[in-house]
PDB file of C-alpha atoms in Angstrom:
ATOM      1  CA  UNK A   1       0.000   0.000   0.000  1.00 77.00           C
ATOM      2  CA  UNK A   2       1.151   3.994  -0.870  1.00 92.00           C
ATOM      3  CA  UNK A   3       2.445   5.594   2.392  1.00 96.00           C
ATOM      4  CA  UNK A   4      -0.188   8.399   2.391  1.00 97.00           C
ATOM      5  CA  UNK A   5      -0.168   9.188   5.961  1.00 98.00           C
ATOM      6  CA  UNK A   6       2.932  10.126   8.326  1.00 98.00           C
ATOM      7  CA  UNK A   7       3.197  10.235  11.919  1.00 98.00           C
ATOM      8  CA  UNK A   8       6.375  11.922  13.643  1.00 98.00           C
ATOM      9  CA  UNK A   9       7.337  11.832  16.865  1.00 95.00           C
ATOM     10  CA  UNK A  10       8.764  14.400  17.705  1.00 89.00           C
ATOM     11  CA  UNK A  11       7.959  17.608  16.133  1.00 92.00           C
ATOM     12  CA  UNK A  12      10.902  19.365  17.267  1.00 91.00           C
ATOM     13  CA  UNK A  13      13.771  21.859  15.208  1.00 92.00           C
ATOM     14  CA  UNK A  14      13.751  18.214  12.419  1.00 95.00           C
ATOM     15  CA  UNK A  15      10.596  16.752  13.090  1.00 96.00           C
ATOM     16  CA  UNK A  16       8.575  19.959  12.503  1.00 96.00           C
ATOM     17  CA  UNK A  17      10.693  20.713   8.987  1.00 96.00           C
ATOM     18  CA  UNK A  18      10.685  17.205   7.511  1.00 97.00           C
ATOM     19  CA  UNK A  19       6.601  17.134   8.664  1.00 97.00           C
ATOM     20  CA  UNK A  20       5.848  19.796   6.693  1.00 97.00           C
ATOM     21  CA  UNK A  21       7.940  19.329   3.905  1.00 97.00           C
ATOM     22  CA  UNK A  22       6.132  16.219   3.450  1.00 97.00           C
ATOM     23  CA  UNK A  23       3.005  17.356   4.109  1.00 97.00           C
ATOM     24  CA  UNK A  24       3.921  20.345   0.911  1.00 97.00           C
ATOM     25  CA  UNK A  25       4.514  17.431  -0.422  1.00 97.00           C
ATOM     26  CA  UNK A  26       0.789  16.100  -0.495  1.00 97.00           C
ATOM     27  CA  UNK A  27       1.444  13.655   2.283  1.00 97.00           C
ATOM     28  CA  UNK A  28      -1.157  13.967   5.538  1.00 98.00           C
ATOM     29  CA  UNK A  29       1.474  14.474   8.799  1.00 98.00           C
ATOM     30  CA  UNK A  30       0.030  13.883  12.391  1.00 98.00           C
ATOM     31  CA  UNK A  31       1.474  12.864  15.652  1.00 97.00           C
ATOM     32  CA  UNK A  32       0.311  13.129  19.503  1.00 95.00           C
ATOM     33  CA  UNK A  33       0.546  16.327  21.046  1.00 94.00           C
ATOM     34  CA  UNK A  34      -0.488  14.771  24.652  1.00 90.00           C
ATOM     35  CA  UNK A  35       2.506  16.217  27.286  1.00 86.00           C
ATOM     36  CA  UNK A  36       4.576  18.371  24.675  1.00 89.00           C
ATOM     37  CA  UNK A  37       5.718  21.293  25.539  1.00 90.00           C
ATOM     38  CA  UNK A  38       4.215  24.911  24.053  1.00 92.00           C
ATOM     39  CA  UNK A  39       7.170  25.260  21.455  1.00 91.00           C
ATOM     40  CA  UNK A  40       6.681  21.962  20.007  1.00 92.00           C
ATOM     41  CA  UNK A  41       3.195  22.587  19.765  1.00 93.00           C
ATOM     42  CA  UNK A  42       3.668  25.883  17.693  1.00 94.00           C
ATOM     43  CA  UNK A  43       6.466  24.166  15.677  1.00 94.00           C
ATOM     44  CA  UNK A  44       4.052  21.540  14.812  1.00 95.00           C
ATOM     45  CA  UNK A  45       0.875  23.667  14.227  1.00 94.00           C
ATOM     46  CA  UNK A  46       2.974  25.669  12.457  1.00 95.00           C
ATOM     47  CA  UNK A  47       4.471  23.403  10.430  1.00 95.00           C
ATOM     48  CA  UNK A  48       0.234  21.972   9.632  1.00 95.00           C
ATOM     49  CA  UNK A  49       0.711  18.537  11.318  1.00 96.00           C
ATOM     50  CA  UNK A  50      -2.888  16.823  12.162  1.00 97.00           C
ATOM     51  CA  UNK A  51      -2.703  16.229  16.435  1.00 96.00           C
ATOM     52  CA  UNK A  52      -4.339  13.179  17.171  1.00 97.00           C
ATOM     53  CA  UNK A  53      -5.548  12.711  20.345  1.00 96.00           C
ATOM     54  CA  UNK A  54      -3.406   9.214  21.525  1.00 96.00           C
ATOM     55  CA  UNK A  55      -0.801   6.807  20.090  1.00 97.00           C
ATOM     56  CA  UNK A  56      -3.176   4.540  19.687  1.00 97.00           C
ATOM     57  CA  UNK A  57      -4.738   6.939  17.151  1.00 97.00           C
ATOM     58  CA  UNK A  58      -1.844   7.563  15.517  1.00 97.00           C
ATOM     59  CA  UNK A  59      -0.976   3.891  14.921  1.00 97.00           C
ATOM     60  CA  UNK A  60      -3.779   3.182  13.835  1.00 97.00           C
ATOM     61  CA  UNK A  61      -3.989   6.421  11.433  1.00 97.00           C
ATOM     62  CA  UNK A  62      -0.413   6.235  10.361  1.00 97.00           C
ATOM     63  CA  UNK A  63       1.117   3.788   7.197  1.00 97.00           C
ATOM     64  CA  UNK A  64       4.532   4.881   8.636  1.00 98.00           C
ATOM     65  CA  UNK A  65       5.951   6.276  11.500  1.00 98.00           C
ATOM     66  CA  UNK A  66       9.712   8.297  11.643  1.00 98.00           C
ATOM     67  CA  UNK A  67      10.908   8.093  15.343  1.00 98.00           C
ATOM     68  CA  UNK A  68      12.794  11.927  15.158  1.00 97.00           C
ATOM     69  CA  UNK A  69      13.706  12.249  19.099  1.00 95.00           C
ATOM     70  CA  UNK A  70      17.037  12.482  21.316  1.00 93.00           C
ATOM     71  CA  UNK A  71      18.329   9.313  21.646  1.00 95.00           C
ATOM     72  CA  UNK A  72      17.731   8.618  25.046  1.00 93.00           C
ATOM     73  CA  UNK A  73      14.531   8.930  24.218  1.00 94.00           C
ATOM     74  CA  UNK A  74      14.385   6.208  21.570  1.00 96.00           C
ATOM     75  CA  UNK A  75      13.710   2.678  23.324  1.00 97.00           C
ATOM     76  CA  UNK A  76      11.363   4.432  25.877  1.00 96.00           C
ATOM     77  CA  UNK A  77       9.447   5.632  23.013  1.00 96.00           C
ATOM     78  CA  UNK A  78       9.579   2.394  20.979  1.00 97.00           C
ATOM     79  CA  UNK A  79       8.232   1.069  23.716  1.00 98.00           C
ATOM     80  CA  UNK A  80       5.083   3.187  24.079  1.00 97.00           C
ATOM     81  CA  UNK A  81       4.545   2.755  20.080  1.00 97.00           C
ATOM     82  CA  UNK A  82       4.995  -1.398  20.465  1.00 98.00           C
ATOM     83  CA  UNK A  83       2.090  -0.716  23.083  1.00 97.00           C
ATOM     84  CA  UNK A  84      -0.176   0.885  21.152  1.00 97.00           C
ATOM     85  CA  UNK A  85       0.593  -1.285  17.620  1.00 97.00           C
ATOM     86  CA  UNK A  86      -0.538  -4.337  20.275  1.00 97.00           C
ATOM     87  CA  UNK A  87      -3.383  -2.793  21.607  1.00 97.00           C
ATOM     88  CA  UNK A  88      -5.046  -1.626  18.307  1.00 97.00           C
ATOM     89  CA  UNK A  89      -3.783  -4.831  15.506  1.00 95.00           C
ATOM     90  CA  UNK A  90      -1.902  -1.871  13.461  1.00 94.00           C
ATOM     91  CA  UNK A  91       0.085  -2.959  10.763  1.00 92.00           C
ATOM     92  CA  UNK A  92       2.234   0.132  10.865  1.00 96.00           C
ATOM     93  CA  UNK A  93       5.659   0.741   9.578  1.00 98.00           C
ATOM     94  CA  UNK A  94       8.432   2.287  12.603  1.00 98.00           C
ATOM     95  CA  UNK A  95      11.501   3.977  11.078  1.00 98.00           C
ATOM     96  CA  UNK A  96      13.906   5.046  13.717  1.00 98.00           C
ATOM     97  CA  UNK A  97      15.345   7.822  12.365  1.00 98.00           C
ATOM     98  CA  UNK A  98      17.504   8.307  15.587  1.00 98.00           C
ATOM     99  CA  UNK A  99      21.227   9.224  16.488  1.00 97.00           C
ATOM    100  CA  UNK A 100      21.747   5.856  18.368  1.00 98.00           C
ATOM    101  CA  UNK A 101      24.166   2.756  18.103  1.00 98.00           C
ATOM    102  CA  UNK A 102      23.940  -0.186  15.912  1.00 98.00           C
ATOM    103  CA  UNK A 103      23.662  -2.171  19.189  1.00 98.00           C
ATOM    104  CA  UNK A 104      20.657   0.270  20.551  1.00 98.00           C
ATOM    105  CA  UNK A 105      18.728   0.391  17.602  1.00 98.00           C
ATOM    106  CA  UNK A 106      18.807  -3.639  17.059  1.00 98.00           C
ATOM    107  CA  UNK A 107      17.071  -3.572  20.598  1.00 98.00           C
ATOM    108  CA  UNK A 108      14.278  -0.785  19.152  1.00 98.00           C
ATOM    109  CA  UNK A 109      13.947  -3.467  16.211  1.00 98.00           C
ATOM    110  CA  UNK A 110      13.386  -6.093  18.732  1.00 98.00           C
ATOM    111  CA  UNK A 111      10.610  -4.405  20.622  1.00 98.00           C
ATOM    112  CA  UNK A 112       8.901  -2.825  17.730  1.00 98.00           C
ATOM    113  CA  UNK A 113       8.475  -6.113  15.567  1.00 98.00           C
ATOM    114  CA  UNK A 114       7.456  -7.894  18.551  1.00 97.00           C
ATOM    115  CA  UNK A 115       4.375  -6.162  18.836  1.00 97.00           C
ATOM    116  CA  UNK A 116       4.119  -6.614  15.169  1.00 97.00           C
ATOM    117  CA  UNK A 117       4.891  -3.881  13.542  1.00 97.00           C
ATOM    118  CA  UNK A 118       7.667  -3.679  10.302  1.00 98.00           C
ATOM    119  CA  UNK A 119      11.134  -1.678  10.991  1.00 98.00           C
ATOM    120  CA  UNK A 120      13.651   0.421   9.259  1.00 98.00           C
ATOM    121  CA  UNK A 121      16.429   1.325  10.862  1.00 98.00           C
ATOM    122  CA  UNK A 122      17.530   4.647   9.548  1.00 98.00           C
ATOM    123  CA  UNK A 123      19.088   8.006  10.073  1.00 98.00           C
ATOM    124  CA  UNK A 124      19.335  11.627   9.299  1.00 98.00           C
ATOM    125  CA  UNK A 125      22.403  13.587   7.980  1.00 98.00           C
ATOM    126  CA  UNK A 126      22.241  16.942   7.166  1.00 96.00           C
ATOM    127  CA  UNK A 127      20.199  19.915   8.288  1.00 94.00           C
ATOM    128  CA  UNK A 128      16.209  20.151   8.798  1.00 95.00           C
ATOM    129  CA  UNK A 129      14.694  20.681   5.079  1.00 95.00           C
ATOM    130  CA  UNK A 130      13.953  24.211   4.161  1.00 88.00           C
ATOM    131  CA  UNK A 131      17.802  25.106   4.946  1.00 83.00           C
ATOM    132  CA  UNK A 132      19.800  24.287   2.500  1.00 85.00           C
ATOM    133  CA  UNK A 133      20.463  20.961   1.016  1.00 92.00           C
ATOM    134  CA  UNK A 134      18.005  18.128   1.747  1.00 96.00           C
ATOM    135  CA  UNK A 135      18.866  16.182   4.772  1.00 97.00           C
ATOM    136  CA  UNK A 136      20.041  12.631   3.389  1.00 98.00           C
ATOM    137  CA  UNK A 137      18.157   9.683   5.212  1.00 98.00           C
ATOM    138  CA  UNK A 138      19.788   6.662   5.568  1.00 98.00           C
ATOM    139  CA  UNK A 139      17.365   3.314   5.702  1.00 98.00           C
ATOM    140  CA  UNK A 140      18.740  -0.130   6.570  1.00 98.00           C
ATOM    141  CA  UNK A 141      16.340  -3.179   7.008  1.00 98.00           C
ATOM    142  CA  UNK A 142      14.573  -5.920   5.302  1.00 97.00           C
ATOM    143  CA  UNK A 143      11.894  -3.948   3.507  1.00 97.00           C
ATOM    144  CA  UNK A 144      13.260   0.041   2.981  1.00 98.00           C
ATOM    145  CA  UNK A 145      10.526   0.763   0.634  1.00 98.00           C
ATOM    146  CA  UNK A 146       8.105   2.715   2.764  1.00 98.00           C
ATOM    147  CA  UNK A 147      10.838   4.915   3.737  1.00 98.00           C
ATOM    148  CA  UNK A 148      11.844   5.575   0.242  1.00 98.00           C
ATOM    149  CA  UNK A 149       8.426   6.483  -1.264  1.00 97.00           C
ATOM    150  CA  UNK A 150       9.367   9.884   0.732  1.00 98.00           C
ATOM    151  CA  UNK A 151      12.401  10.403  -1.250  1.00 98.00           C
ATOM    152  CA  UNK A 152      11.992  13.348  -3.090  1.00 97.00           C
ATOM    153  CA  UNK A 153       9.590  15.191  -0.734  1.00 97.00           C
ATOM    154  CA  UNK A 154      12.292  17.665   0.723  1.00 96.00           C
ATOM    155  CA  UNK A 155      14.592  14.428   1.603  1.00 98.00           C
ATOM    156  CA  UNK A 156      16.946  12.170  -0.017  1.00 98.00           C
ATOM    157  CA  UNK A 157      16.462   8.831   1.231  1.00 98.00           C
ATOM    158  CA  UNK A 158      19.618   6.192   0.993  1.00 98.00           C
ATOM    159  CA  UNK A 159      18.891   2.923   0.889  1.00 98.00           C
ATOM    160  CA  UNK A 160      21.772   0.777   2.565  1.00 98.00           C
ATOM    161  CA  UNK A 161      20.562  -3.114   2.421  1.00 97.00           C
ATOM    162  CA  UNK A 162      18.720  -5.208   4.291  1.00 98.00           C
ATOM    163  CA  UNK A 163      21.084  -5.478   7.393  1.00 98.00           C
ATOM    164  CA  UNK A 164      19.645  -3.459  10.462  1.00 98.00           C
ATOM    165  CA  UNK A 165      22.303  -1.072  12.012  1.00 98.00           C
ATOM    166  CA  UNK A 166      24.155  -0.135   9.471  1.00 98.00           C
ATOM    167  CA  UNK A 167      22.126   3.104   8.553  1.00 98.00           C
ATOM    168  CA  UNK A 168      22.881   3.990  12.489  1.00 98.00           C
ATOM    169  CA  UNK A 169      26.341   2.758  11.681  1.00 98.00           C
ATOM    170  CA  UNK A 170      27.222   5.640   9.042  1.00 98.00           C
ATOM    171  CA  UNK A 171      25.231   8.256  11.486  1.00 98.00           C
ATOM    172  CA  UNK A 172      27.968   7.034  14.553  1.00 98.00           C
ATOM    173  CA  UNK A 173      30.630   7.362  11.810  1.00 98.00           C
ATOM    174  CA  UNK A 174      29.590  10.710  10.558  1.00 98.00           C
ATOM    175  CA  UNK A 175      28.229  12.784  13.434  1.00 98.00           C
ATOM    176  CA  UNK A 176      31.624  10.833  15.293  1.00 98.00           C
ATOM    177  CA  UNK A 177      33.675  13.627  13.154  1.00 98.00           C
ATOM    178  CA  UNK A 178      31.687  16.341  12.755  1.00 98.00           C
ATOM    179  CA  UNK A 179      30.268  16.711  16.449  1.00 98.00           C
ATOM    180  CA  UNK A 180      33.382  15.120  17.653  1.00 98.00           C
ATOM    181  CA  UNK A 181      35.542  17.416  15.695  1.00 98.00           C
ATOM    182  CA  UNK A 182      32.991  20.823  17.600  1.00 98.00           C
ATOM    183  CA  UNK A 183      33.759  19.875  21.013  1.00 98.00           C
ATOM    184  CA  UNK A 184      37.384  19.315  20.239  1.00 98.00           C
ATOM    185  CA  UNK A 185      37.384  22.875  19.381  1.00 98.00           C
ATOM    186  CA  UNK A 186      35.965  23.884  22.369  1.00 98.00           C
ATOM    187  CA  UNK A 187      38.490  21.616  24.431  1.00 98.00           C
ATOM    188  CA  UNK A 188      41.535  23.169  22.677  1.00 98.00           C
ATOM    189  CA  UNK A 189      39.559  27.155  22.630  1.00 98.00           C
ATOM    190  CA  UNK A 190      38.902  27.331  26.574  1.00 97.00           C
ATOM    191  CA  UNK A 191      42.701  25.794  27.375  1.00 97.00           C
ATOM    192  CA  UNK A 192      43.803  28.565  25.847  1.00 98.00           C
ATOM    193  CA  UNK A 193      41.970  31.129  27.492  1.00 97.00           C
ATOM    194  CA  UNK A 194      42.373  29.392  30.666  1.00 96.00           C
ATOM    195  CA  UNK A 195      46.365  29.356  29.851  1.00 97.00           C
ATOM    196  CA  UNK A 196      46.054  32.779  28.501  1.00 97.00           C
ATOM    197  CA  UNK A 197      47.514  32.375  25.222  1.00 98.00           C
ATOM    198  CA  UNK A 198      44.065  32.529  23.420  1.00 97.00           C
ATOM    199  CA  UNK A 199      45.384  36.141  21.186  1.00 97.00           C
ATOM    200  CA  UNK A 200      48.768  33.822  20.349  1.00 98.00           C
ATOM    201  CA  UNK A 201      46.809  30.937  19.380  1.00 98.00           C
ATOM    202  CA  UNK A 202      44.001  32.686  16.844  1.00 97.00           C
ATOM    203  CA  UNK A 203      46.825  34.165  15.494  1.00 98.00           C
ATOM    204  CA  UNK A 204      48.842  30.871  14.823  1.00 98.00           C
ATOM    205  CA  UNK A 205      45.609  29.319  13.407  1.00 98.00           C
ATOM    206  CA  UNK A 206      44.989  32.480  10.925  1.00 98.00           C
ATOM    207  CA  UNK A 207      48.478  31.639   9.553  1.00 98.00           C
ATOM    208  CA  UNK A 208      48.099  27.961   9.384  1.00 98.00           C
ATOM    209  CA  UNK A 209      44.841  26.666   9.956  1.00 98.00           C
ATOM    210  CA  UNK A 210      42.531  29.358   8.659  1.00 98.00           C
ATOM    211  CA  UNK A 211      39.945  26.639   7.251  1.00 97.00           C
ATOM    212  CA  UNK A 212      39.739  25.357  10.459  1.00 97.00           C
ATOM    213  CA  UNK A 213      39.458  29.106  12.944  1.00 98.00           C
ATOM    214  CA  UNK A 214      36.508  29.796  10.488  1.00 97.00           C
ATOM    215  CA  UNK A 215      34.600  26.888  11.366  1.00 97.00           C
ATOM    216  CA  UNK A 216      35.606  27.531  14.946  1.00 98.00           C
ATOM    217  CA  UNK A 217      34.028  31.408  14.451  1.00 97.00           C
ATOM    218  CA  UNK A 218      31.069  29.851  12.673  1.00 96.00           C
ATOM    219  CA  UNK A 219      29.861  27.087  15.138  1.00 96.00           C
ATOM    220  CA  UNK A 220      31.122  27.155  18.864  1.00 97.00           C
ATOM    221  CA  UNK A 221      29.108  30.232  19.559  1.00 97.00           C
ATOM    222  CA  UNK A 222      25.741  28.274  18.619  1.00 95.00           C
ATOM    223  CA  UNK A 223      26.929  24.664  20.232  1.00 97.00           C
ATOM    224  CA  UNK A 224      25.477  25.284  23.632  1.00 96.00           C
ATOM    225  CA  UNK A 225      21.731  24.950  22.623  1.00 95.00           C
ATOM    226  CA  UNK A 226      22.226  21.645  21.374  1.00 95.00           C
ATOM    227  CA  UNK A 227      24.446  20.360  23.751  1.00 97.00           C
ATOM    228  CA  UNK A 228      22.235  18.591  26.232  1.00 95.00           C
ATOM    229  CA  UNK A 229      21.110  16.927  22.881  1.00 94.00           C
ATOM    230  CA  UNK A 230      24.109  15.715  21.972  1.00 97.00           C
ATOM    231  CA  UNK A 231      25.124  14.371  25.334  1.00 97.00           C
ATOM    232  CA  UNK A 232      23.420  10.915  24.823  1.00 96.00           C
ATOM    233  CA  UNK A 233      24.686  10.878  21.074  1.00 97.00           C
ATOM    234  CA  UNK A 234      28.393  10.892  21.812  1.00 98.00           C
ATOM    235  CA  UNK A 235      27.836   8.425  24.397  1.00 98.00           C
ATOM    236  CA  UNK A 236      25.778   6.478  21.713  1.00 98.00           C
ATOM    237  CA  UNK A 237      29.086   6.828  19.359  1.00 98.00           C
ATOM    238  CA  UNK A 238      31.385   5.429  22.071  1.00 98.00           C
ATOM    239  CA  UNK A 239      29.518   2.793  22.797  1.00 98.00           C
ATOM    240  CA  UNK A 240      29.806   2.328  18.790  1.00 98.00           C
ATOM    241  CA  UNK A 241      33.176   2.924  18.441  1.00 98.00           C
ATOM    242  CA  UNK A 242      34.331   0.465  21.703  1.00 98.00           C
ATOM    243  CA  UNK A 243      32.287  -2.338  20.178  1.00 97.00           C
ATOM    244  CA  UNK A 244      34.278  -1.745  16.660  1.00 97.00           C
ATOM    245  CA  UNK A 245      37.121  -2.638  17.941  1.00 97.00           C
ATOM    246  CA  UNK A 246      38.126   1.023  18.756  1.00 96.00           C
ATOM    247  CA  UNK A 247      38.126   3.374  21.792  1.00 97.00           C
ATOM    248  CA  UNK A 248      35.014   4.971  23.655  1.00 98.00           C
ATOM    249  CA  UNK A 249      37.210   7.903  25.569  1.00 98.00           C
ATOM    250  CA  UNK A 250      37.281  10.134  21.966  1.00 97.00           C
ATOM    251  CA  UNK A 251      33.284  10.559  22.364  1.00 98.00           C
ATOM    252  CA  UNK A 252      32.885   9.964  26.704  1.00 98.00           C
ATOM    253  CA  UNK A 253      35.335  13.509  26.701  1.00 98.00           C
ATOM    254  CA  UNK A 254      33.127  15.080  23.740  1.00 98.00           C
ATOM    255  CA  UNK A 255      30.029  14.101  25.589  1.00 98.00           C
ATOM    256  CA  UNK A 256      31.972  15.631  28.633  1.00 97.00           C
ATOM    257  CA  UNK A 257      32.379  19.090  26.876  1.00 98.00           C
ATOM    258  CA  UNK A 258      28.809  18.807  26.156  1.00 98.00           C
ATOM    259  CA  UNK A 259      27.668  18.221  29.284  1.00 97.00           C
ATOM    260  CA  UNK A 260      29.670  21.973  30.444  1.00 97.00           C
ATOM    261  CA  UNK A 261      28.138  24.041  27.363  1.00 97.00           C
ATOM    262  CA  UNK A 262      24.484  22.184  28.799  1.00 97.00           C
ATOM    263  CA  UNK A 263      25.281  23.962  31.975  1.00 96.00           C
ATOM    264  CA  UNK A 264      25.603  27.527  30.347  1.00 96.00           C
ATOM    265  CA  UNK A 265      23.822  30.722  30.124  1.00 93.00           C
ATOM    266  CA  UNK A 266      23.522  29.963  26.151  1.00 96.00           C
ATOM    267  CA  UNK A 267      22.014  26.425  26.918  1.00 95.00           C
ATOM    268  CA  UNK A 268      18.346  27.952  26.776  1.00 93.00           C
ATOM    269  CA  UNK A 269      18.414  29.525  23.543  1.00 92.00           C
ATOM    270  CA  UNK A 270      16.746  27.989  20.485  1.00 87.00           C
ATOM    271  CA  UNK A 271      16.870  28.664  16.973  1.00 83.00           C
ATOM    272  CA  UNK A 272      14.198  31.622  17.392  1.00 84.00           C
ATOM    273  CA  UNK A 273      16.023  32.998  20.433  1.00 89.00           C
ATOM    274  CA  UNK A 274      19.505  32.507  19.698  1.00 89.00           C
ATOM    275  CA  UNK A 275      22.031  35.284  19.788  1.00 92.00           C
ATOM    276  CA  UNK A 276      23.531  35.251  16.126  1.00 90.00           C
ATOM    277  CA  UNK A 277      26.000  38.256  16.724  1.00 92.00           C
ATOM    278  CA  UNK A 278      27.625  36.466  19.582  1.00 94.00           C
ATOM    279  CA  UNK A 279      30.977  36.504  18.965  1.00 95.00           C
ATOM    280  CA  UNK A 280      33.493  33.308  19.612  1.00 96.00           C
ATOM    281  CA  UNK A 281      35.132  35.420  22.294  1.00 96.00           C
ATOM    282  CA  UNK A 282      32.588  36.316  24.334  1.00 96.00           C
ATOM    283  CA  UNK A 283      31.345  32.320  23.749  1.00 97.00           C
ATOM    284  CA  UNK A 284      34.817  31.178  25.436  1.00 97.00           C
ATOM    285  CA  UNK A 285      33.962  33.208  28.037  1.00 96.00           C
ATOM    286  CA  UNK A 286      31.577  32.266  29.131  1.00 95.00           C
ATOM    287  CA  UNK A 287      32.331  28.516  28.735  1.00 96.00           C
ATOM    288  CA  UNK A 288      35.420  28.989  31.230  1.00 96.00           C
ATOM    289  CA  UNK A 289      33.598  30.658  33.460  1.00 95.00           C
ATOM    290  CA  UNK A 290      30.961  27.564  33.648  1.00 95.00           C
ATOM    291  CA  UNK A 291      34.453  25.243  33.831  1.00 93.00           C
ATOM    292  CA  UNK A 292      35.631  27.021  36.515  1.00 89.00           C
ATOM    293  CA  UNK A 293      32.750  26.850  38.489  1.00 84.00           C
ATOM    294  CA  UNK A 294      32.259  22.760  37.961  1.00 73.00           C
ATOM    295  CA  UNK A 295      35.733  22.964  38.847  1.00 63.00           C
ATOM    296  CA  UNK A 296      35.758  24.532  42.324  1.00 56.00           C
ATOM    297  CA  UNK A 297      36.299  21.611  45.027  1.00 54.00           C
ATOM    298  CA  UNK A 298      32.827  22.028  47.868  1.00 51.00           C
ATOM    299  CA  UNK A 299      33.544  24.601  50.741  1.00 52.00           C
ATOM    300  CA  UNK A 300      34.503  23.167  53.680  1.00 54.00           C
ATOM    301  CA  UNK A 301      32.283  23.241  56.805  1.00 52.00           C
ATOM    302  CA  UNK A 302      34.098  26.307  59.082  1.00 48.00           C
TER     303      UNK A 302
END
């Protein structure tokens, strides 16, 4: 059967854009409202998704379902889809779309076709749609063909074979570099400041790594509104990366930085809030300040 209706959990900052570029897209978008905060409400209303009142309804409405969440969120919520499929007899199709491990997504797989529903395992790269390129989704699993009818529709979807995990594979790979490669730069930024050669060292990197200060200017001063995000997805990655073969401590420290720019004044922005003359200066800052603070050993009793 045509995939004609979509639910998405969540409608958050790539939920809400890949909803409704779907939905312009002639597709009919819902998901469950019930507990969300006000944002994701607007994002979602403004964005034209259908709320339905329950999972159940949504199952039961929807011919496929993208998981879109923070990945500790993404067994809990498997779970409370499973429920539903087994209350109502859906036959619906689950595509976890999360930032999670190979090993973590085979144990969404397990819950989600146990209640009999069909799985994909997939996984986004690239920004929401509406900003640029489309964001590529990766799909992995026995039967990728829901998933891909929505290629096209403001998303590129990449089929990878039938073997679950490896579409979470490539996103542990990928975002292991890229987000990996942000909180390194924060690491090596706020050591210099602390060490106060921050002037010496922006001028050393506009001599020889110029490519590399830009990006610095570019992203550390937005990094702290995702951060408490991205906690759980490094720790995803080094769960990945230990059960390759490799190490976990790359990603455990990256998830550590993350955890300190969680803890900042800059932590509560989001994309309509955020600050976008902040300079990377005044970012550093701030982030040492925060370090120095989770720093400080407790007062002793006088």
């Amino acid at each position: 059967m045509p995939v004609k209706t979509v639910a998405i959990l969540s409608p958050g900052d790539m939920g809400h854009a890949v909803g409704r570029a779907l939905r312009e897209n002639g597709l009919d978008v819902i998901t469950c409202l019930d507990g969300r905060s006000e944002r994701t409400r607007g994002l979602a209303r403004d964005a034209g998704f259908r709320d339905v009142p329950s999972y159940e309804d949504m199952v039961s409405e929807a011919d496929l379902l993208l998981s879109i969440l923070v990945p500790a969120r993404a067994t809990g919520t498997a779970q409370a889809v499973a429920d539903a499929v087994r209350a109502t007899g859906s036959g619906l199709v689950y595509a976890d779309c999360n930032a999670v491990s190979p090993m973590t997504t085979g144990e969404v797989e397990s819950t989600v076709t146990s209640a009999g529903a069909a799985y994909i395992d997939a996984s986004i790269i690239g920004g929401p749609p509406g900003r640029g390129a489309a964001p590529r989704f990766y799909a992995s699993g026995a039967d990728t063909a829901p998933l891909e009818e929505l290629d096209g529709k403001g998303i590129e979807v990449k089929p990878m074979g039938p073997e679950v995990g490896r579409a979470s594979a490539i996103k542990m790979c990928y975002a292991g570099l890229t987000k990996g490669t942000s909180a390194l730069h924060v690491a090596v930024l706020c050591a210099a400041a602390s060490l106060g050669v921050s002037k010496e060292l922006e001028e050393e990197f506009e001599y020889s790594q110029s490519d590399a200060l830009a990006r610095m200017r570019s992203g550390v001063p937005h990094l702290a509104s995702p951060a408490a995000r991205w906690i759980g997805e490094m720790e995803e990655i080094a769960a990945t990366y230990e059960h390759a073969g490799g190490t976990s401590h790359f990603h455990q420290g990256a998830a550590d930085i993350y955890r300190l720019l969680s803890k900042t004044a800059f932590a509560a922005e989001n994309p309509e809030t955020a600050d976008l003359d902040r300079t990377l200066e005044e970012t550093i800052e701030e982030f040492v300040r925060v370090a120095g603070q989770s720093a400080k050993p407790p007062s002793k009793p006088q």
